[in-house]
CSV table of C-alpha atoms in Angstrom, one decimal:
chain,number,residue,atom,x,y,z
A,1,MET,CA,-17.2,2.5,20.7
A,2,THR,CA,-20.4,3.4,18.8
A,3,ALA,CA,-20.8,4.5,15.3
A,4,ALA,CA,-23.5,6.2,13.2
A,5,VAL,CA,-23.7,6.4,9.4
A,6,SER,CA,-25.1,9.5,7.7
A,7,GLN,CA,-26.8,9.5,4.4
A,8,GLU,CA,-23.6,10.7,2.8
A,9,GLY,CA,-21.7,7.6,4.0
A,10,VAL,CA,-19.7,9.5,6.7
A,11,VAL,CA,-19.3,7.4,9.8
A,12,ARG,CA,-19.0,9.3,13.1
A,13,ILE,CA,-17.3,7.6,16.0
A,14,ALA,CA,-18.3,8.2,19.7
A,15,GLY,CA,-16.2,6.9,22.5
A,16,GLU,CA,-12.9,5.5,22.8
A,17,GLY,CA,15.2,-13.2,-2.7
A,18,SER,CA,14.8,-14.1,-6.7
A,19,LEU,CA,11.3,-14.7,-7.8
A,20,ARG,CA,11.1,-17.2,-10.6
A,21,VAL,CA,8.2,-17.6,-13.0
A,22,HIS,CA,7.6,-21.3,-13.1
A,23,SER,CA,5.0,-23.5,-14.8
A,24,GLY,CA,4.9,-26.2,-12.3
A,25,ARG,CA,3.7,-26.2,-8.7
A,26,ARG,CA,6.5,-26.0,-6.1
A,27,ARG,CA,6.0,-26.5,-2.4
A,28,VAL,CA,6.8,-23.4,-0.4
A,29,ARG,CA,7.5,-23.6,3.3
A,30,GLY,CA,7.2,-20.5,5.5
A,31,GLY,CA,10.0,-18.1,4.7
A,32,GLY,CA,11.0,-20.6,2.1
A,33,LEU,CA,9.2,-18.4,-0.5
A,34,ARG,CA,12.8,-17.2,-1.0
A,35,LYS,CA,13.4,-20.4,-2.9
A,36,THR,CA,11.0,-19.5,-5.7
A,37,THR,CA,10.9,-15.9,-4.7
A,38,LEU,CA,13.6,-13.3,-4.7
A,39,ALA,CA,13.8,-10.9,-7.8
A,40,ILE,CA,11.7,-11.5,-10.8
A,41,ALA,CA,13.5,-13.7,-13.2
A,42,VAL,CA,11.0,-14.4,-15.9
A,43,ALA,CA,11.9,-17.8,-17.2
A,44,LEU,CA,9.1,-18.4,-19.6
A,45,ALA,CA,10.6,-17.3,-22.8
A,46,ALA,CA,9.5,-20.0,-24.9
A,47,GLY,CA,6.1,-21.0,-23.3
A,48,ALA,CA,4.5,-17.6,-22.6
A,49,GLY,CA,6.2,-15.3,-25.1
A,50,VAL,CA,8.0,-13.7,-22.2
A,51,ALA,CA,11.7,-12.8,-22.6
A,52,SER,CA,13.9,-14.1,-19.9
A,53,GLY,CA,15.2,-11.6,-17.3
A,54,ALA,CA,12.8,-10.1,-14.8
A,55,ALA,CA,14.7,-6.9,-14.7
A,56,ASP,CA,12.4,-5.9,-17.5
A,57,GLY,CA,9.3,-7.3,-15.8
A,58,ALA,CA,6.8,-6.4,-18.5
A,59,ARG,CA,7.4,-7.8,-22.0
A,60,THR,CA,5.4,-7.7,-25.2
A,61,SER,CA,5.3,-10.2,-28.0
A,62,GLN,CA,2.9,-11.3,-30.6
A,63,ARG,CA,1.5,-13.8,-28.3
A,64,ALA,CA,1.3,-12.2,-24.8
A,65,ALA,CA,2.4,-9.3,-22.7
A,66,THR,CA,3.2,-9.5,-19.0
A,67,LEU,CA,3.2,-6.9,-16.3
A,68,SER,CA,4.9,-7.1,-12.8
A,69,VAL,CA,3.1,-5.3,-10.1
A,70,MET,CA,3.8,-4.6,-6.4
A,71,THR,CA,1.7,-3.5,-3.4
A,72,ARG,CA,3.5,-2.1,-0.6
A,73,ASN,CA,2.1,-0.3,2.6
A,74,ILE,CA,5.3,1.6,3.7
A,75,TYR,CA,3.9,2.5,7.3
A,76,LEU,CA,3.2,6.0,8.4
A,77,GLY,CA,5.6,5.6,11.2
A,78,GLY,CA,3.6,5.2,14.3
A,79,ASP,CA,0.2,4.4,15.8
A,80,ILE,CA,-2.0,7.2,14.6
A,81,ALA,CA,-4.7,6.3,17.0
A,82,LYS,CA,-2.6,6.7,20.1
A,83,PRO,CA,-3.9,10.2,21.1
A,84,ILE,CA,-7.6,9.7,20.3
A,85,PRO,CA,-8.8,8.3,23.6
A,86,ALA,CA,-7.2,11.2,25.5
A,87,ARG,CA,-9.7,13.0,27.8
A,88,THR,CA,-7.9,16.2,28.1
A,89,ARG,CA,-5.8,18.5,25.9
A,90,GLU,CA,-2.8,17.9,28.1
A,91,GLU,CA,-3.1,14.1,27.8
A,92,PHE,CA,-3.7,14.4,24.0
A,93,GLU,CA,-0.6,16.5,23.6
A,94,ALA,CA,1.5,14.0,25.6
A,95,LYS,CA,0.2,11.2,23.5
A,96,ALA,CA,0.8,12.9,20.3
A,97,THR,CA,4.4,13.6,21.4
A,98,GLU,CA,4.8,9.9,22.0
A,99,LEU,CA,3.5,9.2,18.5
A,100,TRP,CA,5.9,11.8,17.0
A,101,ASN,CA,8.9,10.3,18.9
A,102,VAL,CA,8.0,6.9,17.5
A,103,VAL,CA,7.8,8.4,14.0
A,104,ARG,CA,11.4,9.7,14.5
A,105,ARG,CA,12.5,6.4,15.9
A,106,THR,CA,11.1,4.4,13.0
A,107,ASP,CA,13.4,6.5,10.8
A,108,PHE,CA,12.0,6.5,7.4
A,109,PRO,CA,15.3,7.6,5.6
A,110,THR,CA,16.7,4.3,6.8
A,111,ARG,CA,13.6,2.4,5.8
A,112,ALA,CA,13.4,4.0,2.4
A,113,ARG,CA,16.9,2.4,1.6
A,114,LEU,CA,15.5,-1.1,2.6
A,115,LEU,CA,12.4,-0.5,0.4
A,116,ALA,CA,14.6,0.7,-2.5
A,117,ARG,CA,16.7,-2.6,-2.0
A,118,GLU,CA,13.4,-4.6,-2.4
A,119,VAL,CA,12.4,-2.7,-5.6
A,120,ARG,CA,15.9,-3.2,-7.1
A,121,ARG,CA,15.5,-7.0,-6.4
A,122,TYR,CA,12.1,-7.3,-8.1
A,123,ARG,CA,12.0,-4.3,-10.4
A,124,PRO,CA,8.1,-4.2,-10.6
A,125,ASP,CA,6.8,-2.4,-13.5
A,126,VAL,CA,4.0,-0.8,-11.4
A,127,ILE,CA,4.1,-0.1,-7.6
A,128,GLY,CA,1.1,0.8,-5.5
A,129,LEU,CA,2.2,2.5,-2.3
A,130,GLN,CA,0.1,3.2,0.7
A,131,GLU,CA,0.7,5.3,3.9
A,132,VAL,CA,3.0,7.6,1.9
A,133,ALA,CA,3.2,10.1,4.7
A,134,LEU,CA,4.2,13.7,4.6
A,135,TRP,CA,5.1,14.9,8.1
A,136,ARG,CA,5.4,18.6,8.7
A,137,ARG,CA,5.9,20.7,11.9
A,138,GLY,CA,4.7,24.2,12.8
A,139,PRO,CA,6.5,27.0,14.4
A,140,THR,CA,7.6,26.9,18.1
A,141,GLY,CA,5.0,28.6,20.3
A,142,VAL,CA,2.1,28.0,17.9
A,143,LYS,CA,-0.3,25.3,18.8
A,144,ASP,CA,-3.6,26.1,17.1
A,145,GLY,CA,-4.1,23.2,14.8
A,146,SER,CA,-5.0,23.8,11.2
A,147,ALA,CA,-5.7,27.6,11.9
A,148,THR,CA,-1.9,28.0,11.2
A,149,PRO,CA,-1.0,25.2,8.8
A,150,ALA,CA,2.4,23.6,9.6
A,151,ARG,CA,4.7,23.9,6.6
A,152,THR,CA,8.1,22.8,7.6
A,153,VAL,CA,8.8,19.4,6.1
A,154,VAL,CA,10.4,16.9,8.4
A,155,TYR,CA,9.8,13.7,6.5
A,156,ASP,CA,8.4,13.4,3.0
A,157,TYR,CA,8.2,9.7,2.4
A,158,LEU,CA,7.6,10.0,-1.2
A,159,ALA,CA,10.7,12.3,-1.9
A,160,LEU,CA,12.8,10.2,0.3
A,161,LEU,CA,11.9,7.0,-1.4
A,162,LEU,CA,12.4,8.5,-4.8
A,163,ARG,CA,15.9,9.6,-3.8
A,164,GLU,CA,16.8,6.2,-2.8
A,165,LEU,CA,15.4,4.6,-5.9
A,166,ALA,CA,17.5,7.1,-8.0
A,167,ARG,CA,20.6,6.2,-5.9
A,168,ALA,CA,19.9,2.6,-6.8
A,169,LYS,CA,19.7,3.7,-10.4
A,170,LEU,CA,16.1,2.6,-10.7
A,171,ARG,CA,14.0,4.8,-12.9
A,172,TYR,CA,10.5,5.3,-11.7
A,173,ARG,CA,8.0,8.2,-12.4
A,174,VAL,CA,5.2,9.3,-10.0
A,175,ALA,CA,2.2,8.4,-12.1
A,176,ALA,CA,-0.6,9.2,-9.7
A,177,VAL,CA,-0.9,10.7,-6.2
A,178,GLN,CA,-4.1,10.9,-4.2
A,179,ARG,CA,-3.9,13.0,-1.1
A,180,GLU,CA,-6.0,11.8,1.9
A,181,ALA,CA,-6.2,12.5,5.5
A,182,ASP,CA,-4.6,15.8,6.4
A,183,ILE,CA,-4.4,16.2,10.2
A,184,GLU,CA,-2.6,18.7,12.4
A,185,ALA,CA,-2.5,18.4,16.2
A,186,PRO,CA,-0.6,20.0,19.1
A,187,THR,CA,2.2,18.2,21.0
A,188,SER,CA,3.8,18.9,24.4
A,189,LEU,CA,7.0,20.0,22.5
A,190,GLY,CA,5.6,23.6,21.9
A,191,TYR,CA,4.5,23.1,18.3
A,192,ASP,CA,1.9,21.3,16.0
A,193,VAL,CA,2.7,18.3,14.1
A,194,ARG,CA,0.9,17.7,10.7
A,195,LEU,CA,0.4,14.4,8.9
A,196,THR,CA,-0.8,14.2,5.2
A,197,MET,CA,-1.4,10.8,3.9
A,198,ARG,CA,-1.2,9.8,0.3
A,199,ASP,CA,-1.7,6.8,-2.0
A,200,VAL,CA,0.9,6.7,-4.8
A,201,VAL,CA,1.3,4.8,-8.0
A,202,LEU,CA,4.9,4.5,-9.4
A,203,VAL,CA,5.5,3.4,-13.0
A,204,ARG,CA,9.0,2.1,-14.1
A,205,ARG,CA,10.4,4.1,-17.0
A,206,ARG,CA,11.1,1.5,-19.8
A,207,THR,CA,10.5,1.1,-23.5
A,208,GLY,CA,6.9,0.2,-24.4
A,209,LEU,CA,5.3,1.1,-21.2
A,210,ARG,CA,3.4,4.5,-20.9
A,211,VAL,CA,0.8,6.1,-18.8
A,212,VAL,CA,-2.2,7.1,-20.8
A,213,ARG,CA,-4.4,8.5,-18.0
A,214,LYS,CA,-4.2,9.1,-14.2
A,215,PHE,CA,-7.1,9.5,-11.9
A,216,GLY,CA,-8.0,9.5,-8.2
A,217,ARG,CA,-10.4,10.7,-5.6
A,218,ASN,CA,-11.5,10.4,-2.0
A,219,TYR,CA,-14.2,8.2,-0.8
A,220,ASN,CA,-17.5,9.6,0.4
A,221,ALA,CA,-17.5,7.0,3.2
A,222,ARG,CA,-15.0,8.2,5.9
A,223,LEU,CA,-14.6,8.3,9.6
A,224,VAL,CA,-15.2,11.5,11.6
A,225,VAL,CA,-13.3,11.2,14.9
A,226,PRO,CA,-13.9,13.6,17.9
A,227,THR,CA,-10.9,14.2,20.2
A,228,ALA,CA,-10.0,16.4,23.1
A,229,VAL,CA,-8.5,18.9,20.7
A,230,GLY,CA,-11.1,18.8,18.0
A,231,THR,CA,-12.6,16.6,15.3
A,232,PHE,CA,-10.5,14.8,12.7
A,233,THR,CA,-11.8,13.5,9.4
A,234,ALA,CA,-10.0,10.3,8.1
A,235,LEU,CA,-10.1,10.6,4.4
A,236,ARG,CA,-9.2,7.7,2.3
A,237,GLY,CA,-9.3,7.1,-1.4
A,238,TYR,CA,-7.7,5.6,-4.4
A,239,ALA,CA,-5.1,6.6,-7.1
A,240,GLY,CA,-5.0,4.9,-10.5
A,241,VAL,CA,-3.6,4.9,-14.0
A,242,ASP,CA,-4.5,3.6,-17.4
A,243,LEU,CA,-1.4,2.1,-19.0
A,244,ALA,CA,-0.4,1.2,-22.5
A,245,LEU,CA,2.0,-1.7,-22.9
A,246,GLY,CA,2.7,-2.1,-26.5
A,247,ARG,CA,-0.7,-2.4,-28.1
A,248,GLN,CA,-2.3,-3.6,-25.0
A,249,ARG,CA,-4.0,-1.5,-22.3
A,250,VAL,CA,-4.6,-2.1,-18.5
A,251,ARG,CA,-6.0,-0.1,-15.7
A,252,VAL,CA,-4.3,-0.3,-12.3
A,253,VAL,CA,-6.1,1.0,-9.2
A,254,ASN,CA,-4.3,1.5,-5.8
A,255,THR,CA,-6.3,1.8,-2.6
A,256,HIS,CA,-6.0,1.7,1.2
A,257,LEU,CA,-9.3,0.9,2.7
A,258,GLU,CA,-10.4,2.0,6.3
A,259,ALA,CA,-8.6,0.1,9.1
A,260,PHE,CA,-10.8,1.0,12.1
A,261,LEU,CA,-14.4,0.3,11.2
A,262,ASP,CA,-15.7,-2.5,8.9
A,263,GLN,CA,-18.9,-0.8,7.7
A,264,THR,CA,-16.8,2.1,6.4
A,265,ARG,CA,-14.3,-0.3,4.8
A,266,VAL,CA,-17.2,-2.2,3.1
A,267,ALA,CA,-18.9,1.1,1.9
A,268,GLN,CA,-15.5,2.2,0.4
A,269,ALA,CA,-15.2,-1.0,-1.5
A,270,GLN,CA,-18.7,-0.6,-2.8
A,271,GLU,CA,-17.8,2.9,-4.1
A,272,LEU,CA,-14.9,1.4,-6.1
A,273,ALA,CA,-17.3,-1.0,-7.8
A,274,ALA,CA,-20.4,1.4,-8.1
A,275,ARG,CA,-21.5,2.9,-11.4
A,276,GLY,CA,-18.9,5.7,-12.2
A,277,GLY,CA,-16.3,4.1,-9.9
A,278,PRO,CA,-12.8,3.2,-11.2
A,279,LEU,CA,-13.5,-0.5,-11.5
A,280,ARG,CA,-16.2,0.2,-14.2
A,281,THR,CA,-14.0,-0.2,-17.3
A,282,SER,CA,-13.7,-2.3,-20.2
A,283,LEU,CA,-10.0,-2.5,-19.8
A,284,PRO,CA,-8.3,-5.4,-18.1
A,285,LEU,CA,-8.2,-4.5,-14.4
A,286,ILE,CA,-5.6,-4.8,-11.6
A,287,VAL,CA,-6.4,-3.7,-8.1
A,288,VAL,CA,-3.6,-3.4,-5.6
A,289,GLY,CA,-3.6,-2.4,-2.1
A,290,ASP,CA,-4.0,-2.8,1.7
A,291,LEU,CA,-7.7,-3.7,1.8
A,292,ASN,CA,-7.6,-4.2,5.6
A,293,SER,CA,-9.9,-7.2,4.7
A,294,ASP,CA,-8.7,-11.0,5.1
A,295,PRO,CA,-10.9,-13.3,3.3
A,296,ARG,CA,-10.1,-16.0,6.0
A,297,GLY,CA,-10.2,-13.5,9.0
A,298,ASP,CA,-12.7,-11.5,10.9
A,299,ASN,CA,-13.4,-8.9,8.4
A,300,PRO,CA,-13.8,-10.4,4.9
A,301,GLY,CA,-16.6,-8.0,3.8
A,302,ALA,CA,-14.6,-5.6,1.7
A,303,TYR,CA,-12.7,-8.4,0.0
A,304,ARG,CA,-16.1,-10.1,-0.6
A,305,VAL,CA,-17.5,-7.0,-2.2
A,306,LEU,CA,-14.7,-6.9,-4.8
A,307,GLN,CA,-14.8,-10.7,-5.3
A,308,SER,CA,-18.5,-10.4,-6.1
A,309,PHE,CA,-17.6,-7.7,-8.8
A,310,GLY,CA,-15.6,-10.3,-10.6
A,311,LEU,CA,-12.1,-9.6,-9.2
A,312,ARG,CA,-9.8,-12.7,-8.6
A,313,ASP,CA,-7.1,-12.9,-6.1
A,314,THR,CA,-3.8,-13.4,-7.8
A,315,TRP,CA,-2.3,-15.3,-4.9
A,316,VAL,CA,-5.1,-17.9,-5.0
A,317,LEU,CA,-4.8,-18.2,-8.8
A,318,ARG,CA,-1.1,-18.9,-8.4
A,319,HIS,CA,-0.8,-20.7,-5.1
A,320,GLY,CA,-4.2,-21.9,-4.0
A,321,SER,CA,-4.7,-22.2,-0.3
A,322,LYS,CA,-1.1,-21.5,0.7
A,323,PRO,CA,-0.5,-18.8,3.4
A,324,ALA,CA,-0.1,-15.2,2.0
A,325,ASN,CA,0.3,-13.4,5.2
A,326,SER,CA,2.0,-10.0,5.1
A,327,CYS,CA,0.5,-8.2,8.1
A,328,CYS,CA,1.5,-7.0,10.6
A,329,LEU,CA,4.3,-6.4,13.1
A,330,ALA,CA,3.2,-6.3,16.8
A,331,ARG,CA,5.7,-3.5,17.9
A,332,GLU,CA,4.9,0.1,16.8
A,333,ASP,CA,8.6,0.9,16.7
A,334,LEU,CA,9.2,-1.9,14.1
A,335,SER,CA,11.6,-3.7,16.6
A,336,ASP,CA,10.0,-7.2,16.4
A,337,PRO,CA,12.8,-9.7,16.7
A,338,THR,CA,11.0,-12.3,14.5
A,339,PRO,CA,8.3,-12.2,11.7
A,340,ALA,CA,5.8,-14.2,13.8
A,341,ALA,CA,3.4,-11.4,13.9
A,342,PHE,CA,2.8,-11.6,10.2
A,343,ASP,CA,-0.3,-13.6,10.6
A,344,HIS,CA,-3.1,-12.3,8.2
A,345,HIS,CA,-3.6,-11.4,4.7
A,346,ILE,CA,-4.9,-7.9,3.9
A,347,ASP,CA,-2.5,-6.7,1.2
A,348,HIS,CA,-3.8,-7.9,-2.1
A,349,ILE,CA,-3.3,-7.9,-5.8
A,350,LEU,CA,-6.7,-8.7,-7.7
A,351,VAL,CA,-7.4,-9.0,-11.4
A,352,LYS,CA,-10.4,-8.9,-13.7
A,353,PRO,CA,-10.9,-10.8,-16.0
A,354,ARG,CA,-9.2,-14.0,-14.6
A,355,THR,CA,-5.8,-14.1,-16.1
A,356,ARG,CA,-2.7,-16.3,-15.9
A,357,VAL,CA,-0.5,-15.5,-12.9
A,358,LEU,CA,3.1,-16.3,-13.9
A,359,ALA,CA,4.5,-15.8,-10.4
A,360,GLN,CA,3.8,-14.2,-7.0
A,361,VAL,CA,5.7,-13.8,-3.7
A,362,VAL,CA,5.4,-12.2,-0.4
A,363,VAL,CA,8.2,-9.8,0.3
A,364,GLY,CA,9.5,-7.8,3.3
A,365,THR,CA,8.9,-10.5,5.9
A,366,ASP,CA,12.5,-12.0,6.1
A,367,PRO,CA,14.4,-10.8,9.1
A,368,ARG,CA,17.5,-10.6,6.9
A,369,ASN,CA,15.9,-7.6,5.1
A,370,ARG,CA,16.1,-5.4,8.3
A,371,SER,CA,18.5,-2.6,9.0
A,372,ARG,CA,21.6,-3.1,11.0
A,373,SER,CA,19.7,-1.5,13.9
A,374,GLY,CA,16.9,-4.0,13.6
A,375,LEU,CA,14.3,-1.9,11.9
A,376,TRP,CA,12.0,-3.7,9.4
A,377,PRO,CA,11.2,-1.9,6.2
A,378,SER,CA,7.5,-1.5,7.2
A,379,ASP,CA,5.0,-3.0,9.7
A,380,HIS,CA,3.6,-4.7,6.6
A,381,GLY,CA,5.2,-7.0,4.0
A,382,GLY,CA,4.0,-6.7,0.5
A,383,HIS,CA,3.2,-8.8,-2.6
A,384,VAL,CA,4.8,-8.8,-6.0
A,385,ALA,CA,3.1,-10.5,-8.9
A,386,VAL,CA,3.7,-11.1,-12.5
A,387,VAL,CA,0.5,-11.4,-14.7
A,388,GLN,CA,-0.1,-12.1,-18.2
A,389,LEU,CA,-2.4,-9.5,-19.8
A,390,PRO,CA,-5.5,-10.8,-21.5
A,391,ARG,CA,-5.7,-9.7,-25.1
A,392,ARG,CA,-8.5,-7.5,-26.1
């Protein structure tokens, strides 16, 4: 694979439990995060000015305010790169059909129930979602890509998740949505399939917490991928909100950085922190998302960019060097029998300025959270943290 970067930053590819807030350190072993980790029970009523009962997550007092945040990549449903190496249209259509069949097997309506169960357990105030796919199909007999846009909705991951949250009597509003890659391609089934990707911020409806402003945009740095049926542009971006929690304010930015090329991923992180970018604010700042960058792995560059801007990793602030692995399953169809494949840390919650992290856990990596048929909620786990907002 070779890559070239244009002046605009476009990269062109050639080639092929109960979570408990606690003041002391507690040893956690593997999946034993559950012992300190399974729904947010904020138990610092006296010491931090936080009322007990994590069902409320964010609390205000004269002394402090806390906010609970979740980052969750909910998995688009299959390996989007599968058709790219195809050399002919026929081969591409066959691979696209394989991908579409996997998307159907990974059954987001079922996975949405599992994800809603997680949300019910932790009740985070703010949720940053990545890979919130919208899958549509075109009319039978028409296979002309975006010339005839596919409009029949097959799976709207956002609508399906909101439905399951409502069924669980969880009140969340869609605070921000950023549309990203919008790709339509032919299959061997006689019709096109279209994928629209989105990053989404959900905010819990509760007294004292309100959305002051929403924002979002696509990065200038993006992949442009040639295939046997045309060229696709892999747009990515961010969605964010400014929140008021009582008298305090905070900015939350949710993003999903490029997965397939490190130089693009680093350029996107630089855009976040650049003059005019969403991280340039006087407000306390929380960044959540799938950064595709492991500080201890092969591609730490994007993480280091954000770290050099002054963002601090909440996991490190709370747990030091303990493992925080939440990625990723090995099997495309989410049928892994064990969580052994969760072996790196690319899902992050970052804060600026440094603040007190009252609790943080990895979620979605316990085999007991699978469906009866053995499906995991996603190919990723996620993170939930409770942070104390700095007073301004």
